[in-house]
Structure formats: C-alpha cells, structure tokens
C-alpha cells in the first residue's frame, strides 16, 4: 500500500492520460488500483511498442468511451456519488442531485454525511476511519437498505451499493443510490392489506365454525323432538285402537303421553325455533355492520359518554351502579357507532357485575405508546373473565353465562367489529372476582385524511 | 364377581340434546343409571370426586373407573369445552381409561382428528338426520351392554 502511495504522487495526471489506460490493459497482472505492489504502475509499464497509429486509435476510442461513460452516468436513474476516503464528495450525478434536492455546488467538497440522518451522520466519519485502519468493511462491496436525508430534512429509505475504486495514490468510494420510498410505501400498504385480509379470513372462519355448531344445535332439537312427537302420535293411535288395556291403565298411558311427552317435545321445538330465529337475526345484525358507512370526524368523547350514560340511566339505577368518568381527549370516530361500543361495554359491565358488591364503573383515558391514537379504559369491579376466555369473549355468540338468558352473545363481537372499522383496537385485561378493564385505542385523525 | 352396572355420564349444555339422548338410550332398552352435567367444569369436578384419594389407595382397586363409567361428551360448552375436558381426562393416569364418546354438532374433520388424537373412543356427529342419530345412540347402548356383560 505505502509503496503505491509513494509512487502515486506523480500519477494523478498520468491517470487521466488515455495512454496509460491503454498500457495498463496490456499488463493483465498489473491492473490499476490493485493494492499489491505488482499492481502499482511504474514508468517501466509504458508500452513496449508505442506505434503511433495504434496510440492514436486507442486515444480516440478512449475519448469516445469516456464521453459514452459520462453520458451514461449523467443519465442513469440511479444516483451516483463518489467520495474520497475521508468522506468528501468528489462528484455527483444529476440523478443523485434530484434525489437529495441539492445543487452540485452545494455538495462537491462537502462531507457525504450531510446526506444522512442521525445517528448515521454522527457515525460515518468513524466508519471511514475504522476502514482506513483495519480494512474491515461494513458496507463496501455489499448493497443494503439505508436511510438518506434530503435537503428539506425528509428522511427516506434507499438502496445503497458502495464500490471501492483504488487509484494510484488514493482511493474513491462510489455509491449507487436508488430512492425506494415509493416501493417501501407500497410494501407497507400491501402488508397492511394482507394483515387485514388475514383478520377477515379468521373472522370468517370463526363465523363458519360457529354456524356449524350453534346453528345446527337448535335444528337437532327441532328435528329430534318432531320425531318424538310422531312417536307419541303413533303410540296414541295404538292405545286408542287396542281394547286390551283396562280403563285406569289406559288413562295412565294417555296422561304420560299427553301431559308429559308431547308438551315437552313441543316446548323444545318452540325453544329451538326461537333460538334459531335469534341466531339468524344476530347474524344479520352482525353482517349489516360491515355495510354501515362510517362518518368519521373529531369527537368530544366527554359529551358522547354523557349521552350514553343518560340513555342507560334506568339500567344503571336498577343495579345501583356508580359510574366515574375522567377527562377524555378528542378522538376521530363515528358518533353513533362509537356510542354503540360504549353502550355495549357499559351494558356488559352491569350484566356481569358481582352480586356481592355494588357495581362501580370507571371510564378514563390512558397514554398510548403510539402516536395518533388515544386509549380509553372502561373498568369494572365485576366477576371478571377467566384467562382461557379472554380471547373468546369477542367471538360472535360467545356468552359467559349461557343459561342466564341474558344477551345474544353479540355485544363484544359488535364492539370489536365497529372499533376495527374505525381504525382502532380493543382488548381486555381481567382478574377473576376483581373485575375487568376494556381498552379502546382510537385514532386521533381520520384514516382517509 | 360382583356385577358392575355401567353408569352413563352425559356432559352437554343443551338440555334438549340431553333429553333426546336419554329418550333414545331408553328406547334402545338401556336401564343404566344416567348422570347429566351441563358444563365442562361440572363433569371434571364429578370425575375428580370419584377418584378420591381413598379409592386410589385401595390396593385391589387399581383401576377404579374401568368399566364402571362411560362418558358422552359435547364439544361446545361454556367455561371448559369438551376437547379440553377430553385432554384433561386422557392426561390423568386414573381417568385415562374412561371411555369417552364425543357427541357434537361439528363435523369439522380437523376437530374430529384432534379428538381421536387425544384418545376419544368414538366420535358421533349429532346429525340433523334424526333417524341416523337415534341409530347411533342405540348402537352406543348396545356397546354399553357388551362392555357390561363380560363383567357379570
């Protein structure tokens, strides 16, 4: 290396000499830029047979190939920047100027780190220094995705490939840059779509699963007890046809059939029909939610909650529940639909209250780790939810106390569906016998803005 | 040897389904005692009560449940579902041999496969075709009789 540098002092001019290019090509083991001693061009590398015509030809060809290369570099879509080994920009093509938004006067002679955002900006000189000392490359001769910084301060993702060019006496690094912010944005968009598709698919699967169970369940009863009824009818006919039975025995049998078996069968059939009817209207209600158009705008949650509570006044008084509300920040949602969500949550809190204590419901906000959203908590001191049910409670038709005869198992499924359509999230945290906390993350700004 | 009467346990949260199973078992000629449970927790609590430490300690009673109980188990139940009940039964060394028949409305092949993997003896899909259902339940009744006979 030092051998090259010592000899290289006299070479920069030489380097631009097309004669030199021609001569180097005649010595395959002595490619310029190779940092072995054998690769250092020396005066003895001059052409052995400098035929004038040949030289002239080489010169012309080199000149035209130089113009050709220049034209390519000026017109490629990729940005090309070359720097010296201290990071100082030596040349930059128009595409790179367009990408970063500078003029070449603003960049030539400046440190390339000005095109990087922090923390890379602060590290770059260190990387170059380390490479000069140890030769350990972090990015050189590898391509990778990095962040760039435009003149207007915008940080954007780019593909960067860095090559090293060893010239006699010094070396250059050439970076080829492609602005990939558009591709990145579409990638993010595609990922979001895929995720929402996956969620929809899961929702659909769970609905199909539920349909195969819950919708068939009443049918088993309706059909089963209809057949029981026909059995009863057949036996009635047989009894009335036969004269073998004595009066009291006949009366006994008739009593069993008419007063026990038939009414029981009818009762199960009617119950099955009603249940089926309820399930189907629940399904319709749930599916209609997907078609309701959302009128998403900035809302004062405090007044929305006041309205919800006043509409539920009767239920709240019946349960002697105490409701506490903290100050809630603004969010962006559909007023009617979000009211439905809070109604369902408060309704659940009242429904699953602990009989041993008066219900207490608190509604307050919490700080979100994410920008652009707020978190509202609806906390109760009810019976709580067992860990194994935490995921199921948002399923269609899932009910914690199916025999209590309350609810249709849709409250939370509807709440979840609405919140998702509003671009938010809902989740729960609960301890058995202590109570539950439902969390609602709602956007501050509209998605379509 | 003392005659052992097989007791039939039915765990199903739908009272109509339970009544239908009972009526059909009886029409099939079964006189066995039938106990019903409407949640997964109820049936598990019952099973725990019949493998009390006392029974386990009796040296002659190496397999206290064998041949004396049969379980008809529904899948979709509140609190603990049937698949989980089955898993816990097959994990318990004292309950493992209890014959379990899944009796449910799902015909999801993945769920059926899962139940067989866990070790259920039989899987009956409650069909809307009631005649077939009655037939299956009656066959089950016969199965119970066959299991009982060699023990007399």
XYZ file of C-alpha atoms in Angstrom:
601
model
C 0.000 0.000 0.000
C 2.623 2.517 1.100
C 4.620 1.552 -1.940
C 1.737 2.591 -4.143
C 1.136 5.834 -2.309
C 4.772 6.861 -2.578
C 4.887 6.253 -6.248
C 1.444 7.571 -6.812
C 2.334 11.185 -6.057
C 3.317 11.736 -9.612
C 0.459 9.791 -11.056
C -2.801 11.743 -10.873
C -2.177 13.441 -14.149
C -0.944 10.225 -15.597
C -4.122 8.614 -14.574
C -6.165 10.792 -16.882
C -3.902 10.011 -19.727
C -5.522 7.646 -22.128
C -2.090 6.294 -22.971
C -1.895 4.982 -19.519
C -5.250 3.241 -19.798
C -4.116 1.586 -22.942
C -0.859 0.494 -21.409
C -2.452 -0.941 -18.303
C -4.618 -3.170 -20.379
C -1.564 -4.784 -21.880
C -0.337 -5.922 -18.459
C -3.065 -8.177 -17.075
C -1.388 -8.785 -13.723
C -0.911 -5.055 -13.237
C -4.452 -3.735 -13.169
C -4.521 -0.197 -11.898
C -5.913 0.162 -8.443
C -4.912 -3.269 -7.218
C -3.220 -2.644 -3.932
C -0.492 -5.249 -4.321
C 2.994 -3.988 -5.187
C 2.856 -5.753 -8.530
C -0.177 -3.717 -9.381
C 1.491 -0.343 -8.996
C 2.004 1.254 -12.323
C 5.592 2.318 -12.787
C 7.364 4.120 -15.604
C 8.526 0.749 -16.883
C 4.914 -0.105 -17.614
C 5.000 2.100 -20.649
C 4.059 0.390 -23.880
C 6.892 -1.666 -25.269
C 5.979 -0.836 -28.793
C 4.365 2.598 -28.979
C 3.166 2.512 -32.579
C 1.804 5.932 -33.409
C -1.272 4.785 -35.300
C -2.149 2.340 -32.631
C -1.795 5.004 -29.993
C -3.966 7.371 -31.907
C -6.627 4.761 -32.298
C -6.572 3.969 -28.590
C -6.812 7.646 -27.776
C -9.876 8.157 -29.935
C -11.549 5.087 -28.665
C -10.872 6.060 -25.076
C -12.174 9.561 -25.633
C -15.367 8.327 -27.161
C -15.726 5.693 -24.450
C -15.129 8.442 -21.854
C -17.931 10.531 -23.372
C -20.035 7.480 -23.551
C -19.487 6.671 -19.887
C -20.094 10.272 -18.923
C -23.368 10.276 -20.814
C -24.428 7.117 -19.033
C -23.533 8.480 -15.627
C -25.341 11.750 -16.344
C -28.498 9.998 -17.433
C -28.939 6.877 -15.316
C -31.917 6.756 -12.990
C -29.697 5.781 -10.060
C -27.834 8.418 -8.152
C -24.068 8.066 -8.262
C -21.824 9.802 -5.742
C -18.130 9.359 -5.336
C -16.236 10.356 -2.232
C -12.650 10.166 -1.143
C -11.635 8.057 1.816
C -12.333 10.936 4.194
C -15.918 11.187 3.024
C -15.505 14.311 0.898
C -17.783 14.349 -2.139
C -15.809 14.467 -5.379
C -18.525 14.007 -7.928
C -22.244 13.547 -8.028
C -24.552 12.850 -10.941
C -27.831 14.656 -11.723
C -29.987 11.766 -10.520
C -28.374 11.940 -7.067
C -28.877 15.714 -7.021
C -32.558 15.191 -7.818
C -32.919 12.545 -5.131
C -31.359 14.684 -2.411
C -32.622 18.045 -3.672
C -29.251 19.841 -3.761
C -27.221 21.508 -6.498
C -23.769 20.131 -7.236
C -22.194 23.376 -5.912
C -23.791 22.701 -2.561
C -22.341 19.194 -2.381
C -18.964 18.953 -4.089
C -16.277 19.248 -1.444
C -18.700 18.628 1.420
C -18.666 15.601 3.687
C -21.112 12.983 2.448
C -22.526 12.544 5.942
C -24.687 15.612 5.306
C -26.842 13.317 3.158
C -27.512 11.006 6.121
C -29.877 11.393 9.043
C -28.752 10.955 12.620
C -27.484 8.664 14.110
C -25.701 7.513 10.924
C -24.457 11.022 10.260
C -22.530 11.009 13.516
C -21.046 7.577 12.920
C -19.905 7.891 9.340
C -16.528 9.512 9.885
C -15.795 6.802 12.443
C -16.640 4.046 9.958
C -14.352 5.521 7.320
C -11.577 5.904 9.875
C -12.000 2.306 11.009
C -11.887 1.112 7.411
C -8.694 3.051 6.765
C -7.141 1.470 9.848
C -8.393 -2.101 9.701
C -9.808 -2.647 6.239
C -12.911 -4.049 7.858
C -15.789 -3.158 5.608
C -19.314 -2.544 6.859
C -20.994 -1.699 3.618
C -18.321 -1.586 0.924
C -18.919 -4.027 -1.919
C -22.221 -5.021 -0.318
C -25.554 -3.459 -1.094
C -28.074 -2.652 1.541
C -31.025 -0.585 2.557
C -30.153 2.621 4.399
C -31.763 5.955 5.220
C -30.965 9.149 3.378
C -31.774 12.739 4.221
C -32.953 15.244 1.634
C -32.168 18.942 1.692
C -35.660 19.635 3.049
C -34.919 17.359 6.003
C -37.062 14.476 4.796
C -35.615 11.086 5.718
C -36.209 8.381 3.115
C -35.262 4.751 2.543
C -32.796 3.996 -0.224
C -30.858 1.101 -1.632
C -27.149 1.831 -1.462
C -24.370 -0.121 -3.125
C -20.817 1.066 -2.402
C -17.874 0.108 -4.502
C -14.237 0.863 -3.822
C -12.027 2.239 -6.550
C -8.323 2.141 -5.843
C -6.497 4.681 -7.925
C -2.807 5.142 -7.743
C -2.110 7.013 -4.573
C -5.633 7.306 -3.339
C -8.939 5.642 -3.429
C -12.518 6.565 -4.102
C -15.746 5.086 -2.897
C -18.609 5.134 -5.291
C -22.135 4.902 -4.008
C -25.007 3.962 -6.258
C -28.304 5.082 -4.821
C -31.875 4.229 -5.582
C -34.711 6.053 -3.838
C -37.065 3.282 -2.688
C -39.525 5.334 -0.637
C -42.334 4.681 -3.073
C -41.654 0.968 -3.127
C -41.433 0.990 0.666
C -44.761 2.744 0.967
C -46.432 0.215 -1.284
C -44.804 -2.593 0.659
C -46.259 -1.204 3.869
C -49.614 -0.816 2.176
C -49.520 -4.390 0.880
C -48.560 -5.686 4.325
C -51.475 -3.785 5.880
C -53.833 -5.221 3.296
C -52.513 -8.720 3.861
C -52.953 -8.331 7.594
C -56.485 -7.060 7.308
C -57.281 -9.834 4.850
C -55.915 -12.366 7.278
C -58.038 -10.911 10.064
C -61.122 -11.010 7.873
C -60.360 -14.588 6.984
C -60.018 -15.574 10.618
C -63.254 -13.790 11.406
C -64.960 -15.634 8.574
C -63.571 -18.963 9.744
C -64.762 -18.387 13.271
C -68.199 -17.415 11.980
C -68.346 -20.587 9.876
C -67.249 -22.641 12.872
C -69.926 -21.039 14.993
C -72.527 -21.596 12.305
C -71.657 -25.277 12.126
C -72.129 -25.590 15.885
C -74.646 -23.094 17.056
C -76.986 -23.038 14.107
C -77.165 -26.813 13.912
C -77.736 -27.163 17.610
C -81.379 -25.959 17.626
C -82.044 -27.953 14.462
C -81.048 -31.152 16.241
C -83.705 -30.373 18.826
C -86.371 -29.320 16.355
C -85.960 -32.405 14.256
C -85.362 -34.739 17.181
C -88.432 -33.667 19.080
C -90.577 -33.635 15.960
C -89.761 -37.310 15.625
C -90.500 -37.774 19.314
C -93.897 -36.187 18.625
C -94.576 -38.619 15.813
C -93.629 -41.487 18.136
C -96.129 -40.180 20.642
C -98.821 -39.927 17.988
C -98.165 -43.492 16.860
C -98.443 -44.745 20.412
C -101.637 -42.763 20.964
C -103.150 -44.352 17.906
C -102.097 -47.821 19.041
C -103.530 -47.231 22.515
C -106.854 -45.980 21.210
C -107.050 -48.868 18.739
C -106.390 -51.560 21.302
C -109.082 -52.609 23.701
C -106.754 -54.744 25.754
C -105.945 -52.099 28.303
C -108.082 -51.551 31.318
C -109.536 -48.102 31.819
C -107.090 -46.874 34.535
C -104.014 -48.226 32.734
C -105.119 -46.574 29.515
C -105.725 -43.324 31.376
C -102.213 -43.524 32.854
C -100.557 -44.014 29.485
C -102.617 -41.244 27.908
C -101.677 -38.917 30.736
C -97.972 -39.586 30.256
C -98.148 -39.028 26.529
C -100.471 -36.033 26.503
C -99.332 -34.246 29.633
C -95.604 -35.026 29.641
C -94.145 -36.280 26.414
C -95.996 -34.121 23.917
C -95.723 -30.833 25.852
C -92.012 -31.473 26.466
C -91.395 -32.107 22.772
C -93.373 -29.032 21.764
C -91.540 -26.917 24.286
C -88.141 -27.947 22.902
C -89.325 -27.409 19.337
C -90.580 -23.893 20.087
C -87.432 -23.084 22.027
C -85.324 -24.367 19.139
C -87.230 -22.267 16.623
C -86.854 -19.176 18.807
C -83.173 -19.798 19.318
C -82.649 -20.265 15.601
C -84.539 -17.080 14.917
C -82.403 -15.198 17.435
C -79.175 -16.568 15.995
C -80.146 -15.681 12.447
C -81.183 -12.124 13.320
C -77.954 -11.809 15.279
C -76.034 -12.902 12.216
C -77.870 -10.378 10.072
C -77.209 -7.612 12.572
C -73.543 -8.504 12.646
C -73.213 -8.692 8.880
C -75.055 -5.386 8.362
C -72.334 -3.720 10.438
C -69.958 -4.314 7.541
C -72.133 -2.185 5.270
C -72.888 0.750 7.563
C -70.960 3.750 6.313
C -68.823 5.382 8.948
C -68.999 9.120 9.349
C -65.625 9.621 10.931
C -64.932 13.031 12.455
C -63.394 14.624 15.525
C -65.498 13.929 18.589
C -65.719 15.206 22.122
C -65.706 11.894 23.976
C -66.785 13.521 27.226
C -70.116 14.587 25.842
C -70.511 11.292 23.976
C -70.101 9.352 27.234
C -72.557 11.703 28.993
C -75.150 10.935 26.321
C -74.564 7.186 26.557
C -74.861 7.251 30.339
C -78.034 9.275 30.293
C -79.596 6.846 27.816
C -78.680 3.985 30.166
C -79.852 5.785 33.304
C -82.556 3.227 34.075
C -80.257 0.186 33.911
C -77.619 1.980 35.956
C -80.097 2.900 38.672
C -81.549 -0.622 38.720
C -78.125 -2.031 39.523
C -77.303 0.881 41.890
C -74.092 1.232 39.931
C -71.657 4.074 40.473
C -70.053 5.499 37.345
C -66.905 7.607 37.436
C -65.604 9.389 34.383
C -62.243 11.057 33.953
C -61.434 13.681 31.357
C -61.219 12.149 27.887
C -59.252 13.614 24.981
C -60.653 14.118 21.494
C -60.643 11.298 19.001
C -61.797 10.648 15.490
C -64.777 8.316 15.121
C -68.356 7.852 14.029
C -70.540 9.251 16.802
C -73.380 6.759 16.548
C -71.160 3.699 16.166
C -68.800 4.668 18.959
C -71.803 5.295 21.250
C -72.863 1.732 20.459
C -69.431 0.458 21.512
C -69.569 2.258 24.869
C -73.182 1.190 25.386
C -72.197 -2.445 24.888
C -69.195 -2.175 27.193
C -71.160 -0.492 29.989
C -74.047 -2.905 29.465
C -71.633 -5.832 29.907
C -70.094 -4.280 32.989
C -73.575 -4.025 34.536
C -74.587 -7.513 33.370
C -71.502 -9.258 34.721
C -71.378 -7.368 37.982
C -70.539 -9.220 41.156
C -73.759 -9.807 43.139
C -71.834 -9.239 46.383
C -70.906 -5.639 45.677
C -72.419 -2.593 44.047
C -71.113 -2.175 40.508
C -68.532 0.541 40.046
C -67.549 1.512 36.518
C -64.737 3.932 35.701
C -64.143 5.434 32.291
C -60.839 7.205 31.854
C -58.048 7.734 29.369
C -54.521 6.395 29.364
C -51.460 7.454 27.436
C -50.800 5.424 24.311
C -47.298 4.315 23.308
C -48.300 5.067 19.716
C -48.705 8.453 18.187
C -52.010 9.383 16.636
C -54.183 7.392 18.976
C -55.761 7.692 22.376
C -56.638 4.918 24.791
C -59.908 4.866 26.692
C -60.361 2.383 29.541
C -63.701 1.060 30.767
C -63.027 -0.572 34.103
C -65.467 -2.541 36.251
C -65.405 -4.409 39.556
C -67.469 -7.319 38.260
C -66.982 -11.077 38.242
C -64.017 -10.921 35.853
C -63.094 -13.212 32.998
C -61.087 -16.416 33.240
C -57.817 -16.344 31.280
C -58.998 -19.105 28.922
C -61.962 -16.967 27.897
C -60.103 -13.739 27.263
C -59.734 -14.394 23.551
C -63.145 -15.916 23.050
C -65.212 -13.130 24.529
C -65.013 -11.112 21.307
C -66.338 -14.063 19.265
C -69.784 -13.998 17.762
C -72.353 -15.699 20.062
C -69.886 -16.345 22.864
C -71.601 -15.907 26.214
C -70.117 -16.428 29.618
C -73.385 -17.404 31.254
C -75.457 -19.005 28.514
C -78.174 -20.185 30.884
C -78.820 -16.816 32.459
C -80.924 -15.982 29.447
C -79.335 -12.578 29.010
C -77.869 -11.174 25.866
C -77.462 -12.723 22.470
C -73.673 -13.115 22.629
C -73.046 -10.258 20.244
C -72.214 -7.211 22.382
C -68.438 -7.533 22.302
C -68.320 -9.002 18.796
C -70.142 -5.915 17.565
C -67.931 -3.610 19.629
C -64.814 -5.214 18.160
C -66.114 -5.006 14.618
C -67.009 -1.314 14.979
C -63.691 -0.436 16.590
C -61.796 -2.171 13.770
C -63.802 -0.348 11.162
C -62.970 2.921 12.938
C -59.289 2.038 12.571
C -58.851 1.305 16.281
C -58.185 -1.677 18.526
C -59.931 -3.230 21.502
C -58.550 -5.621 24.107
C -59.186 -6.702 27.657
C -57.362 -7.424 30.841
C -59.155 -9.104 33.731
C -58.827 -10.818 37.101
C -61.456 -13.267 38.252
C -63.542 -11.894 41.154
C -61.907 -8.483 40.878
C -63.097 -7.080 37.583
C -62.129 -6.309 34.026
C -60.598 -3.459 32.086
C -61.536 -2.984 28.458
C -59.090 -0.871 26.449
C -60.075 1.034 23.358
C -57.403 2.552 21.137
C -58.982 5.143 18.868
C -57.368 7.237 16.147
C -56.906 10.948 16.711
C -57.036 11.617 12.998
C -59.147 10.118 10.283
C -57.503 7.390 8.196
C -58.705 8.732 4.896
C -57.254 12.177 5.668
C -67.515 -61.397 40.717
C -69.877 -58.646 41.680
C -71.990 -57.355 38.845
C -70.891 -53.878 37.863
C -73.522 -51.579 36.445
C -72.122 -49.127 33.932
C -73.151 -45.592 34.677
C -73.579 -43.268 31.730
C -72.343 -39.719 32.112
C -73.627 -37.093 29.686
C -71.962 -33.683 29.550
C -73.850 -31.325 27.231
C -75.044 -27.781 27.758
C -78.160 -28.173 25.612
C -80.967 -29.659 27.728
C -82.880 -30.692 24.591
C -79.975 -32.729 23.295
C -79.629 -34.388 26.678
C -83.323 -35.326 26.740
C -83.120 -36.748 23.216
C -80.105 -38.871 24.059
C -81.752 -40.168 27.213
C -85.061 -40.948 25.483
C -83.255 -42.822 22.742
C -80.957 -44.715 25.065
C -84.018 -45.826 26.998
C -85.953 -46.693 23.859
C -82.909 -48.762 22.896
C -83.505 -50.782 26.063
C -80.956 -49.222 28.369
C -81.777 -49.148 32.042
C -78.393 -47.913 33.205
C -78.212 -45.006 35.559
C -77.593 -41.755 33.644
C -75.981 -38.694 35.194
C -76.037 -35.368 33.354
C -73.741 -32.347 33.522
C -74.177 -29.058 31.712
C -70.650 -27.627 31.813
C -67.094 -28.885 31.423
C -66.293 -27.847 34.958
C -69.189 -29.855 36.384
C -68.108 -33.094 34.716
C -64.456 -32.579 35.691
C -65.425 -31.906 39.289
C -67.528 -35.073 39.307
C -64.688 -37.171 37.872
C -62.298 -35.774 40.460
C -64.758 -36.754 43.188
C -64.856 -40.403 42.055
C -61.094 -40.741 42.041
C -60.764 -39.516 45.598
C -57.510 -40.430 47.349
C -59.345 -43.164 49.284
C -60.140 -45.047 46.112
C -56.656 -44.657 44.794
C -55.169 -46.125 47.967
C -57.237 -49.301 47.883
C -54.733 -51.886 46.532
C -57.475 -54.054 44.990
C -58.877 -51.042 43.181
C -56.070 -50.485 40.726
C -58.313 -49.045 38.050
C -61.286 -47.624 39.901
C -63.088 -46.318 36.828
C -62.607 -49.135 34.361
C -65.891 -50.498 33.144
C -67.981 -48.584 35.581
C -68.471 -45.325 33.680
C -68.915 -44.142 30.139
C -68.885 -40.514 29.119
C -70.826 -38.858 26.311
C -69.142 -35.517 25.852
C -70.297 -32.461 23.901
C -67.634 -30.114 22.491
C -69.108 -26.655 22.576
C -69.813 -25.959 26.221
C -69.412 -22.786 28.221
C -66.462 -22.498 30.621
C -64.320 -25.548 29.688
C -65.061 -27.010 26.263
C -65.303 -30.714 25.507
C -61.947 -31.008 23.758
C -60.228 -29.586 26.827
C -62.207 -31.908 29.115
C -61.095 -34.853 26.940
C -57.479 -33.698 27.081
C -57.523 -33.468 30.864
C -59.159 -36.899 31.211
C -56.561 -38.538 28.969
C -53.736 -36.815 30.835
C -54.874 -38.073 34.213
C -53.449 -41.553 34.926
C -56.521 -42.506 36.926
C -59.066 -41.213 34.422
C -57.222 -42.189 31.259
C -59.126 -45.427 30.702
C -62.578 -43.886 30.939
C -64.213 -44.479 27.530
C -65.216 -41.129 26.060
C -67.579 -40.655 23.140
C -67.615 -37.193 21.631
C -71.171 -36.257 20.798
C -71.293 -32.981 18.977
C -72.696 -30.917 16.136
C -69.341 -30.225 14.467
C -68.234 -32.311 11.563
C -65.039 -30.316 11.136
C -62.513 -33.010 10.123
C -59.703 -31.210 11.940
C -61.671 -31.285 15.171
C -62.605 -34.931 14.698
C -58.948 -35.806 14.053
C -57.893 -33.863 17.110
C -60.313 -35.723 19.364
C -59.109 -39.102 18.101
C -55.532 -37.965 18.598
C -56.338 -37.069 22.179
C -57.762 -40.542 22.649
C -61.548 -40.468 22.426
C -63.117 -43.878 21.787
C -65.754 -42.709 19.362
C -66.890 -39.523 17.668
C -70.553 -39.031 16.855
C -71.702 -36.025 14.881
C -75.173 -35.059 16.069
C -76.835 -35.245 12.711
C -79.895 -33.393 11.680
C -80.885 -36.749 10.219
C -82.510 -37.873 13.424
C -83.042 -41.488 12.418
C -79.322 -41.904 11.961
C -78.679 -40.148 15.242
C -81.106 -42.450 17.063
C -79.438 -45.430 15.433
C -76.002 -44.291 16.589
C -77.220 -43.691 20.092
C -78.910 -47.112 20.156
C -75.708 -48.728 18.924
C -73.957 -46.951 21.714
C -76.496 -48.510 24.053
C -75.582 -51.928 22.697
C -71.926 -51.123 23.145
C -72.595 -50.352 26.783
C -74.386 -53.685 27.189
C -71.486 -55.545 25.607
C -68.992 -53.833 27.843
C -71.048 -54.762 30.863
C -71.688 -58.415 30.050
C -68.184 -59.894 30.456
C -68.028 -58.441 33.932
C -71.095 -60.362 35.207
